Every structure is written in structure tokens, then in C-alpha cells.
Coordinates of C-alpha atoms in Angstrom, one line a residue:
Chain A
M1 CA -43.4 -25.9 -8.6
E2 CA -40.3 -27.2 -6.2
D3 CA -39.0 -24.1 -4.0
L4 CA -35.3 -24.2 -4.7
Y5 CA -34.7 -21.5 -2.4
P6 CA -37.1 -22.0 0.7
S7 CA -37.1 -19.2 3.4
R8 CA -39.2 -17.9 6.0
N9 CA -40.7 -21.4 6.6
N10 CA -39.5 -21.8 10.5
D11 CA -37.3 -19.9 12.9
Q12 CA -33.9 -20.9 11.4
F13 CA -31.5 -18.9 9.3
E14 CA -29.5 -20.6 7.2
V15 CA -27.1 -20.5 4.1
L16 CA -28.0 -22.4 1.0
Q17 CA -25.8 -22.6 -1.9
R18 CA -26.7 -20.7 -5.1
K19 CA -28.4 -23.2 -7.5
D20 CA -28.5 -20.7 -10.7
P21 CA -25.5 -19.6 -12.7
V22 CA -24.7 -15.8 -12.3
I23 CA -24.1 -15.1 -16.1
H24 CA -26.8 -17.1 -18.2
G25 CA -25.8 -18.7 -21.3
D26 CA -22.1 -18.2 -22.2
V27 CA -22.0 -14.7 -23.3
R28 CA -17.9 -14.9 -24.2
T29 CA -18.7 -17.0 -27.0
R30 CA -21.5 -14.7 -28.5
K31 CA -20.8 -11.7 -30.7
D32 CA -21.3 -7.7 -29.8
C33 CA -21.2 -8.3 -25.8
P34 CA -21.1 -5.0 -24.7
L35 CA -19.1 -5.9 -21.7
S36 CA -15.5 -6.7 -21.7
D37 CA -14.3 -10.2 -20.6
Q38 CA -12.9 -8.4 -17.3
Q39 CA -16.2 -6.9 -16.7
L40 CA -18.0 -9.9 -17.2
S41 CA -15.5 -11.9 -14.8
Y42 CA -16.1 -9.0 -12.1
Y43 CA -19.8 -9.2 -12.2
E44 CA -19.5 -13.1 -12.0
E45 CA -17.3 -12.9 -9.1
N46 CA -18.6 -10.0 -7.2
G47 CA -22.5 -10.1 -8.1
F48 CA -22.1 -6.2 -9.3
I49 CA -20.6 -3.7 -11.5
M50 CA -20.5 -0.1 -12.1
L51 CA -20.5 1.7 -15.4
E52 CA -19.7 5.2 -14.8
N53 CA -20.9 8.0 -17.0
F54 CA -23.5 5.8 -18.8
F55 CA -25.8 8.7 -19.3
N56 CA -24.2 12.2 -20.5
K57 CA -25.0 15.3 -18.5
E58 CA -28.1 16.1 -20.7
E59 CA -29.6 12.9 -20.3
V60 CA -29.1 13.2 -16.5
K61 CA -30.8 16.6 -16.5
K62 CA -33.8 15.3 -18.3
L63 CA -34.1 12.2 -15.9
Q64 CA -33.7 14.3 -12.9
N65 CA -36.4 16.7 -14.0
E66 CA -38.8 13.8 -14.6
I67 CA -38.3 12.3 -11.2
F68 CA -38.5 15.8 -9.4
N69 CA -41.6 16.5 -11.4
L70 CA -42.9 12.8 -10.3
R71 CA -42.3 13.7 -6.6
D72 CA -44.2 17.2 -6.7
E73 CA -46.9 15.8 -8.6
N74 CA -47.8 13.2 -6.0
Q75 CA -47.1 15.1 -2.9
E76 CA -50.7 14.7 -2.1
T77 CA -51.4 11.6 -3.8
E78 CA -52.8 8.6 -1.7
S79 CA -51.6 5.8 -3.9
P80 CA -50.1 2.5 -2.7
K81 CA -47.3 3.3 -5.2
I82 CA -46.4 6.1 -3.1
I83 CA -44.1 4.9 -0.2
R84 CA -43.3 7.4 2.4
E85 CA -40.7 7.9 5.3
P86 CA -41.3 5.7 8.3
E87 CA -41.1 8.8 10.5
S88 CA -42.5 11.6 8.2
D89 CA -45.0 12.3 5.0
G90 CA -41.6 12.6 2.9
I91 CA -41.7 10.4 -0.2
R92 CA -39.3 7.7 0.1
S93 CA -40.1 5.7 -3.1
I94 CA -42.3 5.9 -6.0
F95 CA -43.2 2.5 -7.8
D96 CA -44.1 1.5 -11.3
F97 CA -43.1 4.9 -13.0
H98 CA -42.7 3.4 -16.1
K99 CA -46.6 2.8 -16.8
S100 CA -47.3 6.6 -16.3
N101 CA -44.4 8.5 -17.7
S102 CA -43.2 8.2 -21.3
C103 CA -39.9 9.7 -20.9
L104 CA -38.9 6.8 -18.1
D105 CA -40.7 4.0 -20.1
E106 CA -38.5 5.0 -22.8
L107 CA -35.7 4.7 -20.4
T108 CA -36.5 1.2 -19.5
R109 CA -36.0 0.2 -23.3
T110 CA -32.6 2.1 -23.8
P111 CA -31.1 -0.4 -26.3
E112 CA -27.4 -0.2 -24.8
L113 CA -28.8 -1.1 -21.8
I114 CA -31.2 -4.1 -22.8
N115 CA -28.4 -5.3 -24.6
I116 CA -26.0 -5.8 -21.5
V117 CA -29.1 -7.3 -19.5
N118 CA -30.0 -9.6 -22.4
H119 CA -26.3 -10.7 -22.4
L120 CA -26.3 -11.2 -18.6
L121 CA -29.5 -13.1 -18.4
G122 CA -29.1 -15.0 -21.6
D123 CA -32.6 -14.4 -22.3
D124 CA -35.1 -11.7 -23.4
V125 CA -36.4 -9.7 -20.6
Y126 CA -39.1 -7.9 -19.0
I127 CA -39.6 -5.1 -16.3
H128 CA -40.3 -6.9 -12.9
Q129 CA -40.5 -3.6 -11.2
S130 CA -39.5 0.1 -11.6
R131 CA -38.8 2.5 -8.7
V132 CA -37.3 5.9 -7.8
N133 CA -35.7 6.1 -4.3
Y134 CA -35.4 9.5 -2.8
K135 CA -33.1 9.7 -0.2
P136 CA -32.9 13.6 0.7
G137 CA -30.0 15.4 2.3
F138 CA -30.4 15.8 6.1
T139 CA -33.1 13.3 6.9
G140 CA -32.7 10.2 4.5
K141 CA -33.1 7.1 6.4
E142 CA -31.3 3.7 5.9
F143 CA -32.4 0.5 3.8
Y144 CA -31.3 -2.2 6.0
W145 CA -29.2 -5.3 4.2
H146 CA -31.4 -7.7 2.0
S147 CA -31.0 -9.7 -0.8
D148 CA -33.9 -8.5 -3.2
F149 CA -34.2 -12.2 -4.5
E150 CA -35.5 -13.4 -1.1
T151 CA -38.5 -11.0 -1.1
W152 CA -39.1 -11.4 -4.9
H153 CA -39.2 -15.4 -4.4
V154 CA -41.1 -15.5 -1.2
E155 CA -43.6 -12.9 -1.7
D156 CA -43.5 -12.7 -5.5
G157 CA -42.9 -16.1 -6.4
M158 CA -39.8 -15.6 -8.8
P159 CA -38.5 -19.1 -9.4
R160 CA -35.1 -18.7 -10.0
M161 CA -32.1 -16.2 -9.8
R162 CA -32.3 -14.9 -13.3
G163 CA -33.2 -11.3 -12.9
L164 CA -31.1 -8.2 -12.2
S165 CA -31.3 -4.8 -10.9
V166 CA -30.2 -1.7 -12.7
S167 CA -29.5 1.3 -10.3
I168 CA -29.1 4.7 -12.2
A169 CA -27.5 7.1 -10.1
L170 CA -29.4 10.8 -10.6
S171 CA -27.3 12.5 -7.8
D172 CA -23.7 12.2 -7.2
N173 CA -22.6 9.6 -5.0
Y174 CA -20.4 10.1 -2.5
S175 CA -19.0 7.7 0.5
F176 CA -20.9 9.9 2.8
N177 CA -24.5 10.5 1.5
G178 CA -25.8 7.2 2.2
P179 CA -24.6 5.5 -0.8
L180 CA -25.4 2.0 -1.8
M181 CA -23.1 -0.7 -0.1
L182 CA -22.6 -4.1 -1.6
V183 CA -21.1 -7.3 -0.2
P184 CA -19.1 -8.7 -2.9
G185 CA -19.5 -12.3 -3.5
S186 CA -22.9 -12.5 -1.3
H187 CA -24.8 -13.6 -4.5
H188 CA -23.4 -17.1 -4.5
Y189 CA -25.2 -17.7 -0.9
Y190 CA -28.9 -17.7 -0.3
I191 CA -29.4 -16.6 3.4
S192 CA -32.6 -18.5 4.0
C193 CA -34.5 -16.5 6.7
A194 CA -36.5 -17.4 10.0
G195 CA -40.1 -16.1 10.1
E196 CA -43.3 -16.3 8.5
T197 CA -44.8 -13.6 6.2
P198 CA -47.9 -11.7 7.2
E199 CA -50.7 -10.7 4.8
D200 CA -50.1 -7.4 3.1
H201 CA -46.6 -7.5 4.3
F202 CA -45.4 -4.9 1.7
K203 CA -47.2 -1.9 3.2
Q204 CA -44.8 -2.0 6.3
S205 CA -41.6 -3.5 4.8
L206 CA -41.3 -1.0 1.8
K207 CA -41.1 1.7 4.7
R208 CA -38.6 -0.2 6.5
Q209 CA -37.9 -4.0 6.1
E210 CA -37.6 -6.2 9.1
L211 CA -38.5 -9.5 7.7
G212 CA -36.6 -11.4 5.1
V213 CA -33.5 -9.8 6.2
P214 CA -30.4 -11.5 7.2
D215 CA -29.5 -12.0 11.0
H216 CA -26.5 -10.5 12.3
D217 CA -24.4 -13.6 12.7
H218 CA -24.9 -14.6 8.8
M219 CA -24.4 -11.0 7.8
K220 CA -21.2 -10.9 9.8
W221 CA -20.2 -14.2 8.1
L222 CA -21.0 -12.7 4.7
V223 CA -19.0 -9.6 5.4
D224 CA -16.2 -11.3 6.7
G225 CA -16.1 -13.1 3.5
G226 CA -16.4 -10.7 1.0
G227 CA -16.0 -7.1 2.5
I228 CA -17.9 -4.0 1.9
E229 CA -17.9 -2.4 -1.5
V230 CA -19.2 1.2 -1.8
P231 CA -19.1 2.3 -5.7
T232 CA -19.2 6.1 -6.0
G233 CA -19.4 8.2 -8.7
K234 CA -21.0 11.0 -10.7
A235 CA -24.9 11.4 -11.7
G236 CA -25.3 9.2 -14.7
S237 CA -23.5 6.2 -13.6
L238 CA -25.1 2.9 -13.4
I239 CA -24.7 -0.2 -10.7
I240 CA -26.0 -3.4 -12.1
F241 CA -26.3 -6.0 -9.6
E242 CA -27.3 -9.6 -9.3
S243 CA -30.8 -10.4 -7.7
N244 CA -29.3 -12.1 -4.9
T245 CA -26.6 -9.6 -4.1
M246 CA -26.8 -8.2 -0.4
H247 CA -27.0 -4.7 -0.3
G248 CA -28.3 -1.6 1.9
S249 CA -27.3 1.8 2.7
N250 CA -26.9 4.0 5.8
S251 CA -28.6 7.3 6.6
N252 CA -27.7 10.5 5.2
I253 CA -27.4 13.8 7.3
T254 CA -25.3 15.5 4.7
P255 CA -27.2 18.3 2.7
Y256 CA -26.6 16.1 -0.7
D257 CA -29.5 14.2 -1.6
R258 CA -29.0 10.7 -3.1
N259 CA -31.7 9.8 -5.8
N260 CA -31.7 6.7 -7.7
L261 CA -33.9 5.1 -10.2
F262 CA -34.4 1.3 -10.2
L263 CA -35.0 -0.9 -13.2
V264 CA -35.4 -4.3 -12.4
Y265 CA -35.2 -6.8 -15.3
N266 CA -36.3 -10.6 -15.3
S267 CA -35.9 -13.2 -17.7
V268 CA -39.1 -14.0 -19.7
H269 CA -38.2 -17.8 -18.7
N270 CA -38.5 -16.9 -15.1
R271 CA -42.0 -15.3 -14.9
L272 CA -43.6 -15.3 -11.6
V273 CA -45.5 -18.1 -10.1
Q274 CA -47.5 -18.3 -6.9
P275 CA -45.6 -16.8 -4.0
F276 CA -43.6 -19.4 -2.6
S277 CA -45.0 -17.9 1.2
G278 CA -48.5 -19.5 0.0
G279 CA -49.8 -16.1 0.5
K280 CA -51.5 -13.9 -2.1
P281 CA -49.2 -12.3 -4.7
R282 CA -48.4 -8.6 -4.3
P283 CA -49.7 -5.9 -6.5
D284 CA -48.4 -5.8 -10.0
F285 CA -47.0 -2.1 -9.4
I286 CA -44.5 -4.0 -7.1
A287 CA -44.0 -7.4 -9.1
N288 CA -45.4 -7.4 -12.7
R289 CA -47.2 -10.5 -13.9
R290 CA -48.6 -9.1 -17.1
E291 CA -45.6 -6.9 -18.2
E292 CA -44.7 -7.5 -22.2
E293 CA -41.2 -8.3 -22.9
I294 CA -38.9 -5.6 -24.2
K295 CA -37.5 -5.9 -27.9
V296 CA -34.8 -3.6 -29.0
Chain B
M1 CA -19.9 38.5 31.4
E2 CA -20.6 39.8 27.9
D3 CA -22.1 37.1 25.6
L4 CA -19.7 36.9 22.7
Y5 CA -21.6 34.2 21.0
P6 CA -25.2 34.6 21.6
S7 CA -27.6 31.5 20.5
R8 CA -31.2 30.3 21.1
N9 CA -32.4 33.7 22.1
N10 CA -34.9 34.2 19.4
D11 CA -36.2 32.5 16.4
Q12 CA -33.5 33.5 13.8
F13 CA -30.5 31.4 12.8
E14 CA -27.4 33.7 11.8
V15 CA -23.7 33.3 10.8
L16 CA -21.3 35.1 13.4
Q17 CA -17.7 35.6 12.9
R18 CA -15.5 33.7 15.4
K19 CA -13.9 36.2 17.9
D20 CA -11.0 33.9 19.1
P21 CA -8.0 32.6 17.5
V22 CA -7.7 28.7 16.4
I23 CA -4.5 28.3 17.8
H24 CA -3.6 30.4 21.0
G25 CA -0.5 32.0 21.2
D26 CA 2.1 31.4 18.6
V27 CA 3.3 27.9 19.0
R28 CA 5.7 28.3 16.0
T29 CA 8.0 30.5 17.8
R30 CA 8.0 28.0 21.0
K31 CA 10.1 25.2 21.2
D32 CA 9.5 21.6 21.1
C33 CA 5.9 22.1 19.4
P34 CA 5.0 18.3 18.8
L35 CA 3.1 19.1 15.5
S36 CA 4.9 20.4 12.4
D37 CA 4.3 23.6 10.7
Q38 CA 2.4 21.9 8.1
Q39 CA 0.1 20.2 10.4
L40 CA -0.4 23.3 12.5
S41 CA -1.5 25.1 9.6
Y42 CA -4.0 22.0 8.4
Y43 CA -5.5 22.5 11.9
E44 CA -5.9 26.3 11.8
E45 CA -7.3 26.3 8.4
N46 CA -9.6 23.1 8.6
G47 CA -10.3 23.0 12.5
F48 CA -9.4 19.4 12.9
I49 CA -6.3 17.0 12.1
M50 CA -5.9 13.3 12.3
L51 CA -2.7 11.8 13.8
E52 CA -2.6 8.1 12.7
N53 CA -1.1 5.5 14.9
F54 CA -1.0 7.6 18.0
F55 CA -1.3 4.6 20.1
N56 CA 0.2 1.2 19.3
K57 CA -1.7 -2.0 19.2
E58 CA -1.2 -3.1 22.6
E59 CA -2.4 0.3 24.3
V60 CA -5.3 0.1 21.8
K61 CA -6.0 -3.5 23.2
K62 CA -5.8 -2.2 26.6
L63 CA -8.3 0.5 26.2
Q64 CA -10.5 -1.7 24.1
N65 CA -10.9 -4.2 27.3
E66 CA -11.6 -1.1 29.7
I67 CA -14.4 0.3 27.7
F68 CA -16.2 -2.9 26.9
N69 CA -15.8 -4.0 30.6
L70 CA -17.4 -0.4 31.2
R71 CA -20.2 -1.0 29.2
D72 CA -20.6 -4.8 30.8
E73 CA -20.3 -3.2 34.1
N74 CA -23.2 -0.7 33.4
Q75 CA -25.9 -2.8 31.5
E76 CA -28.3 -2.4 34.6
T77 CA -26.8 0.9 35.9
E78 CA -29.3 3.6 36.5
S79 CA -27.1 6.2 36.3
P80 CA -27.7 9.6 34.3
K81 CA -23.9 9.1 32.9
I82 CA -25.4 6.2 31.0
I83 CA -27.0 7.5 27.8
R84 CA -29.0 4.9 26.0
E85 CA -30.3 4.8 22.3
P86 CA -33.4 6.5 21.4
E87 CA -35.3 3.2 20.3
S88 CA -33.6 0.7 22.5
D89 CA -31.7 0.2 25.9
G90 CA -28.4 -0.2 24.3
I91 CA -25.7 2.0 25.7
R92 CA -24.9 4.9 23.4
S93 CA -22.6 6.7 25.5
I94 CA -20.8 6.7 29.0
F95 CA -20.0 10.2 30.5
D96 CA -17.3 11.0 32.8
F97 CA -15.3 8.0 32.7
H98 CA -12.2 9.1 33.8
K99 CA -13.2 9.7 37.5
S100 CA -14.2 6.3 38.2
N101 CA -11.6 4.3 36.2
S102 CA -7.7 4.6 36.5
C103 CA -6.5 3.5 33.4
L104 CA -8.7 5.9 31.5
D105 CA -7.8 8.6 34.1
E106 CA -4.5 7.9 33.2
L107 CA -5.2 8.2 29.4
T108 CA -6.3 11.7 29.9
R109 CA -2.8 12.8 31.3
T110 CA -0.9 11.1 28.3
P111 CA 2.0 13.3 28.3
E112 CA 2.4 13.4 24.2
L113 CA -1.0 14.5 24.1
I114 CA -1.1 16.9 26.7
N115 CA 1.8 18.3 25.2
I116 CA -0.1 18.9 21.7
V117 CA -3.1 20.0 23.6
N118 CA -1.2 22.7 25.8
H119 CA 0.4 24.1 22.4
L120 CA -2.8 24.5 20.6
L121 CA -4.7 26.1 23.5
G122 CA -1.7 27.9 24.5
D123 CA -2.3 27.4 28.3
D124 CA -2.8 24.8 31.0
V125 CA -5.8 22.7 30.6
Y126 CA -8.3 20.5 32.4
I127 CA -10.8 18.0 31.4
H128 CA -14.1 19.5 30.4
Q129 CA -15.6 16.2 29.7
S130 CA -15.0 12.4 29.0
R131 CA -17.3 10.3 27.1
V132 CA -17.2 6.8 25.4
N133 CA -19.6 6.8 22.2
Y134 CA -20.4 3.3 21.2
K135 CA -21.7 2.9 17.9
P136 CA -22.7 -0.8 17.5
G137 CA -22.7 -2.6 14.2
F138 CA -26.1 -3.2 12.7
T139 CA -28.0 -0.6 14.7
G140 CA -25.8 2.3 15.4
K141 CA -27.7 5.5 14.7
E142 CA -26.7 8.9 13.5
F143 CA -25.2 11.9 15.5
Y144 CA -26.7 15.0 13.6
W145 CA -24.6 17.8 12.6
H146 CA -23.3 20.1 15.6
S147 CA -20.9 22.4 16.7
D148 CA -19.8 21.3 20.5
F149 CA -19.0 24.6 21.6
E150 CA -22.7 26.3 20.8
T151 CA -23.9 23.6 23.4
W152 CA -21.1 24.3 25.8
H153 CA -21.5 28.0 25.7
V154 CA -25.5 28.1 25.8
E155 CA -25.6 25.5 28.2
D156 CA -22.3 25.2 30.3
G157 CA -21.3 28.7 30.1
M158 CA -18.1 28.2 28.3
P159 CA -17.0 31.7 27.8
R160 CA -14.7 31.7 24.5
M161 CA -13.5 29.2 21.7
R162 CA -10.4 27.8 23.6
G163 CA -11.2 24.0 24.0
L164 CA -11.1 21.4 21.6
S165 CA -11.9 17.4 21.6
V166 CA -9.7 14.4 21.1
S167 CA -11.5 11.4 19.6
I168 CA -9.4 8.2 19.9
A169 CA -10.6 5.3 17.5
L170 CA -11.0 2.1 19.2
S171 CA -12.5 0.6 16.3
D172 CA -11.1 0.9 12.8
N173 CA -12.8 3.6 10.9
Y174 CA -14.1 3.1 7.6
S175 CA -16.1 5.3 5.2
F176 CA -19.0 2.9 5.6
N177 CA -19.4 2.2 9.6
G178 CA -20.7 5.7 10.5
P179 CA -17.4 7.5 10.8
L180 CA -17.0 11.1 12.1
M181 CA -17.8 13.5 9.3
L182 CA -16.2 17.2 9.4
V183 CA -16.9 20.2 7.7
P184 CA -13.6 21.8 6.8
G185 CA -13.4 25.6 7.8
S186 CA -16.7 25.6 9.5
H187 CA -14.9 26.6 13.0
H188 CA -14.5 29.8 11.4
Y189 CA -18.4 30.7 11.8
Y190 CA -20.6 30.5 14.7
I191 CA -23.9 29.2 13.7
S192 CA -26.2 31.3 16.2
C193 CA -29.3 28.8 16.5
A194 CA -33.0 29.5 16.9
G195 CA -34.9 28.4 20.0
E196 CA -34.9 28.4 23.6
T197 CA -33.2 26.1 25.8
P198 CA -35.7 24.1 27.9
E199 CA -34.6 22.9 31.5
D200 CA -32.9 19.6 31.8
H201 CA -32.5 19.8 27.9
F202 CA -29.6 17.6 28.1
K203 CA -31.7 14.5 29.4
Q204 CA -33.3 14.6 25.9
S205 CA -30.3 15.9 23.5
L206 CA -27.9 13.3 24.6
K207 CA -29.9 10.9 22.9
R208 CA -30.9 12.9 19.9
Q209 CA -30.0 16.3 19.7
E210 CA -32.6 18.9 18.0
L211 CA -31.8 22.2 19.6
G212 CA -28.7 23.9 19.1
V213 CA -28.2 22.4 15.7
P214 CA -27.9 24.4 12.4
D215 CA -30.8 24.7 10.1
H216 CA -30.6 23.2 6.6
D217 CA -29.8 26.5 5.0
H218 CA -26.8 27.3 7.1
M219 CA -25.7 24.0 7.0
K220 CA -25.8 23.6 3.2
W221 CA -23.9 26.9 3.2
L222 CA -21.0 25.6 5.4
V223 CA -20.7 22.4 3.5
D224 CA -21.0 24.3 0.0
G225 CA -17.7 26.2 1.4
G226 CA -15.8 23.6 3.0
G227 CA -17.0 20.3 2.0
I228 CA -17.0 17.3 4.1
E229 CA -14.1 15.2 5.3
V230 CA -14.3 11.7 6.5
P231 CA -11.1 10.8 8.1
T232 CA -10.7 7.1 8.2
G233 CA -7.8 5.0 9.9
K234 CA -7.0 2.1 12.2
A235 CA -8.2 1.8 15.6
G236 CA -5.2 4.0 17.7
S237 CA -5.8 7.1 15.7
L238 CA -6.8 10.4 16.8
I239 CA -8.8 13.3 15.4
I240 CA -8.2 16.2 17.3
F241 CA -10.9 18.9 16.3
E242 CA -11.6 22.6 17.6
S243 CA -14.5 23.2 19.8
N244 CA -16.5 24.7 17.1
T245 CA -15.9 22.6 14.2
M246 CA -19.3 21.5 12.6
H247 CA -19.4 17.5 12.9
G248 CA -21.6 14.7 12.9
S249 CA -22.0 10.9 11.5
N250 CA -24.3 8.6 9.7
S251 CA -26.0 5.4 11.0
N252 CA -24.0 2.2 11.0
I253 CA -25.8 -0.9 9.5
T254 CA -22.5 -2.5 8.8
P255 CA -21.3 -5.5 11.0
Y256 CA -18.3 -3.2 12.4
D257 CA -18.4 -1.5 15.4
R258 CA -17.5 2.1 15.6
N259 CA -16.2 2.9 19.3
N260 CA -14.5 6.2 20.4
L261 CA -13.4 7.8 23.2
F262 CA -13.6 11.5 23.5
L263 CA -11.5 13.6 25.9
V264 CA -12.6 17.6 25.7
Y265 CA -9.7 19.6 27.0
N266 CA -10.6 23.2 27.9
S267 CA -8.0 26.2 28.8
V268 CA -7.8 26.9 32.5
H269 CA -8.4 30.6 31.6
N270 CA -11.6 29.6 29.8
R271 CA -13.4 28.0 32.9
L272 CA -17.1 27.6 32.8
V273 CA -19.2 30.5 34.2
Q274 CA -22.9 30.7 34.3
P275 CA -24.7 29.4 31.3
F276 CA -25.6 32.1 28.9
S277 CA -28.9 30.5 28.4
G278 CA -29.8 31.9 31.9
G279 CA -30.7 28.4 32.9
K280 CA -29.1 26.3 35.7
P281 CA -25.9 24.5 34.8
R282 CA -25.7 21.0 33.5
P283 CA -24.2 18.4 35.7
D284 CA -20.6 18.3 36.5
F285 CA -20.4 14.6 34.6
I286 CA -21.3 16.5 31.5
A287 CA -19.4 19.7 32.0
N288 CA -16.8 19.9 34.9
R289 CA -16.7 22.8 37.1
R290 CA -14.5 21.6 39.7
E291 CA -11.7 19.8 37.8
E292 CA -7.9 20.2 38.7
E293 CA -5.6 21.4 35.8
I294 CA -3.4 18.8 34.5
K295 CA 0.4 19.2 34.8
V296 CA 2.7 16.7 33.0

């Protein structure tokens, strides 16, 4: 398959134009689109949208219990699905939770959410990846700038930009507790990165990503163009962001945790092929290859 | 001299009440106080105040040139006044700049500023410490929560809470480029810390402070009481904060530098005695013992 988004092929960083639509298929002509025309335009232009209070307080409480139980159960687990902080044993992320937890599995099938995702991707979808990120108060470390798509393309073999992430806030997001920062409009550009992908790169990159991230000059160029947006809001809010939207977050020395659930949906017509790096595919718990499509 | 604010004497953290006024002497009955009653009340209650656009664009430009020259000149300097990042050779801070740079020395004597400081401290003052903090874009690291006074008292022998810091923003401060965070009202409480101060502690603590910082429980108690304020504003703004106000800042992965000049003023009736740790005093470039008072 032709590589429309080459990256990590040489020692150059460069900007390529996006070759895929942001909203797939014309949702404006379709009935029952759960987002307004204004919301759709915002997403198309900026590459993300926040939906406040998507889940109510009871639902949030239930999800919080699930992720804290998940963390407690896994304190001693030696599974590659459990990612620890670079400088401690603290749990930073847990991958693939929907396969072992029926409540969180059900969450991935929330009809109102799937309806939105179907409309944006113009297709039936499946879960490419599920993940909890724990950013504890006082000690939470940064996640450096990255486009998810660059990694999914190079290391997982996702052919086109036809996926998205749903970040579900399970803590209140303030401007100061290391919230998600996004670069509006960055999804229109693909930053092809320098470097070569070593084998089993994910074992290091999930702790601290240093490859497949933009260089300073291109990052500054993106931010000079689009600025930085920091959506803040109560637990239960959603941020939906396009697979190629540049994002990251700072550290968190405040006493307020920042915990988020990530659900990554991909179009069933955009299933993974061989990684474009030429290396072996990453494990299924990071990038599903056999996941069933979600019907609601 | 009696130690009114003991700390690092044992393995306990505890809260002591502040034993000094916040505003020294009744400035409200004095003429020509440059701050309004509302501003004075805000400072007294919260422990800090922001003064926007204190310096105009030309003055800011001049100061920016000075601090960048200072950094360039000192890239290779092996002076203890130059503090480098914990994980790189990047310059994090330069201390004591006012003794070697006439423009920055003049800055410490800015009449409008000294007038404010004299009113707040109710006394003539001198420079206890001068410092530039460079928090570069992309790689700037956090400064963990601390009360300056705890260190100045324990390690430098500052007897009472009768000093303050003036932070001069030489970059625009956004919510997302690792700005100064302050805990309103925290200056009313002294967090006596656990631990014992090793000799030459400053050589490590100026890179990353781990001693003389509050434990999580007390920090959460302070924040639950007062919240967190993040004053943002253009370069040229000032934040004046009381010596015992708890403050810190997160890392900075954005492309925007955050550079600040700090001027610490102390009352001439609050000059340093022997450090309350019992150790030897820190060098003069961190804590002046022979500095002349400033007359305007």
C-alpha cells in the first residue's frame, strides 16, 4: 500500500499537507447528526471539540470507581499493559481496559457517543485503543507534543487519517493541573519526522516519547499559526480530537489529580495494515487488529 | 536570637501561625502610598498582588536585551552564580546580577518600585537577592511548591517575615507556559518542615528543591483553603509576593519562553543573623549580608 504519510525515513523534518477530509462524508446532509452545524464547523476547522457535562455526576462517580479499582488491582501487576512513570513505579497509563472490565467495555459502546463518532468518521467504527491516563497531583509528568496519527501510521500501519480520540475527563480540568493542550488547525498538516524506529520502541515511548515528535521549529510554526487551546471543565466533559491534532500536556505539581479515559475509534475501512516503518506491529493491546466493529 | 519559625528540626511537618504583620506599619495613614486601599487589602489577604504594565514596552525591550546578553555571556562560565537545569547544561537561573550589570542595578532602585516596597515593609530596604529565572520553551522544568521564607530563615538566618519578592515578567505569561502559581492566604501559615539541612544544600536545591518544601498533606490543606491563583499578563507586569507565600510552577513544553527577573527586598531591621539551621551561611550571592540600603 502506498505510504501517503511517510515519516522517520530520513533525518529531515518536513510539513506535508493532509490528504484526507476531517469530517468524512457530508454529515450536514444526513439526518440526526448529534452535533450542530456550528459544532461541526468548529471541529473541522480546529481539529477538536469539547462537550461539557456529557456524563452526569452519577456516571462520573461510577467511572471514577472503576479506574481507581483498576489502578489498585494492578499496583503489583507485571503486565506490559501497565505503563509506569519514567522516574518511579507510579502507574501512568493502563491500556486496553475495555477487554477486561465490563463496565468500561460498555462505556465504549455508549450510543450517544458512537452516534457522534459514526457521523464524524462517516463509517462504522471499532476501538483502536483504550487507555486510562493517571496524572497524579504533585508528581504528574508532562506528555510531550505529538500527533497520535504519526505513531499509529508509522508503528501500527493505520493507512489514513480516519480515526479520532475521545478523552473523558474523570477529574475536573483546571488550567493549572496539567490539562490537555491542543494546537487548533494543526490537524491540517502532517509533520513528517526525522529518525528511524527501533524495535519495540513502545516500551520506551509510552513512558516518555522522544521519537515521532515534532522538532522545535515546526512546533513553533504550528503554534504561531494556530495558538494553543486549553479546554477546561468539570469531570464528565469530553474532548473529541482528530487523529492528527497536535497535543500535549505540562506537568502537574498541584494537589489535584488529572485522570482521563481515552477511547480511540477508527473507521472499519481504515483497518491496520503492516506498519509503514517496516517493523513488526505493536501488540494488540496498543493497536487492535482483531477488534469487532461496534453496532449500536 | 529566639527562633520564631523553627523548621527542619525533626521528622515532623506542622503548621505554625504567622507571627508578623503582612503590611508593616499602617500605610493607610501615611501619605503618598502608591497602592490603593483595595490593592493593599488584596495583598494583605492573599499575600501577593499583580501590577500590570508596570514597565512599558521600551523598558521591557531593554531589560530583555540585558538578560539575554547575560545568558549568552555566561554560557561557558563556571561560576556558582550560574544555575543549570537538573538534566542539561541549560541555564536555569543567574544570581546576583545587580552587582555586575549597571542597568540591572539601576532597576533595583526604580523609585516607583522602592516606594511601594518601603510602604509594604514599613521600612528602608536592601536587596537580599537578585535572580533571573529562564524557563525556556519546550524544555523548561517545574519549580516545586515552596515558601521562600522557610529557606531564607533556616539557611540564611532571616529572623522575621519582613521581606518580599518582586517578579518582573520579561515574557508574556500565559496559563500554559509554566506561569507562577500562588496559593492565596498561604502566607498566614508557616509550614515547619521535616528533615535536616545538609551542608552546601544550595548546590543541589537551586536545581531542584526537595528539602524545605511542604509535604503533600499540608500542601493540600493550604490549597483546599485558598485555591490556586495564576496571574497572567504581558511582559512588563509585576507580581509582588510576600516572603512566606507558597508558590511554584509547572513545566513548560510550549514554544513560549517564560523569563522573569526576581528582586528580593528585605527590611533593614530584619538583616540576616546566623542561619537557624546552625549551619554555615550561604554565600552572599544568594543572601546578601553586606548590602547597602537603597535610598531613593
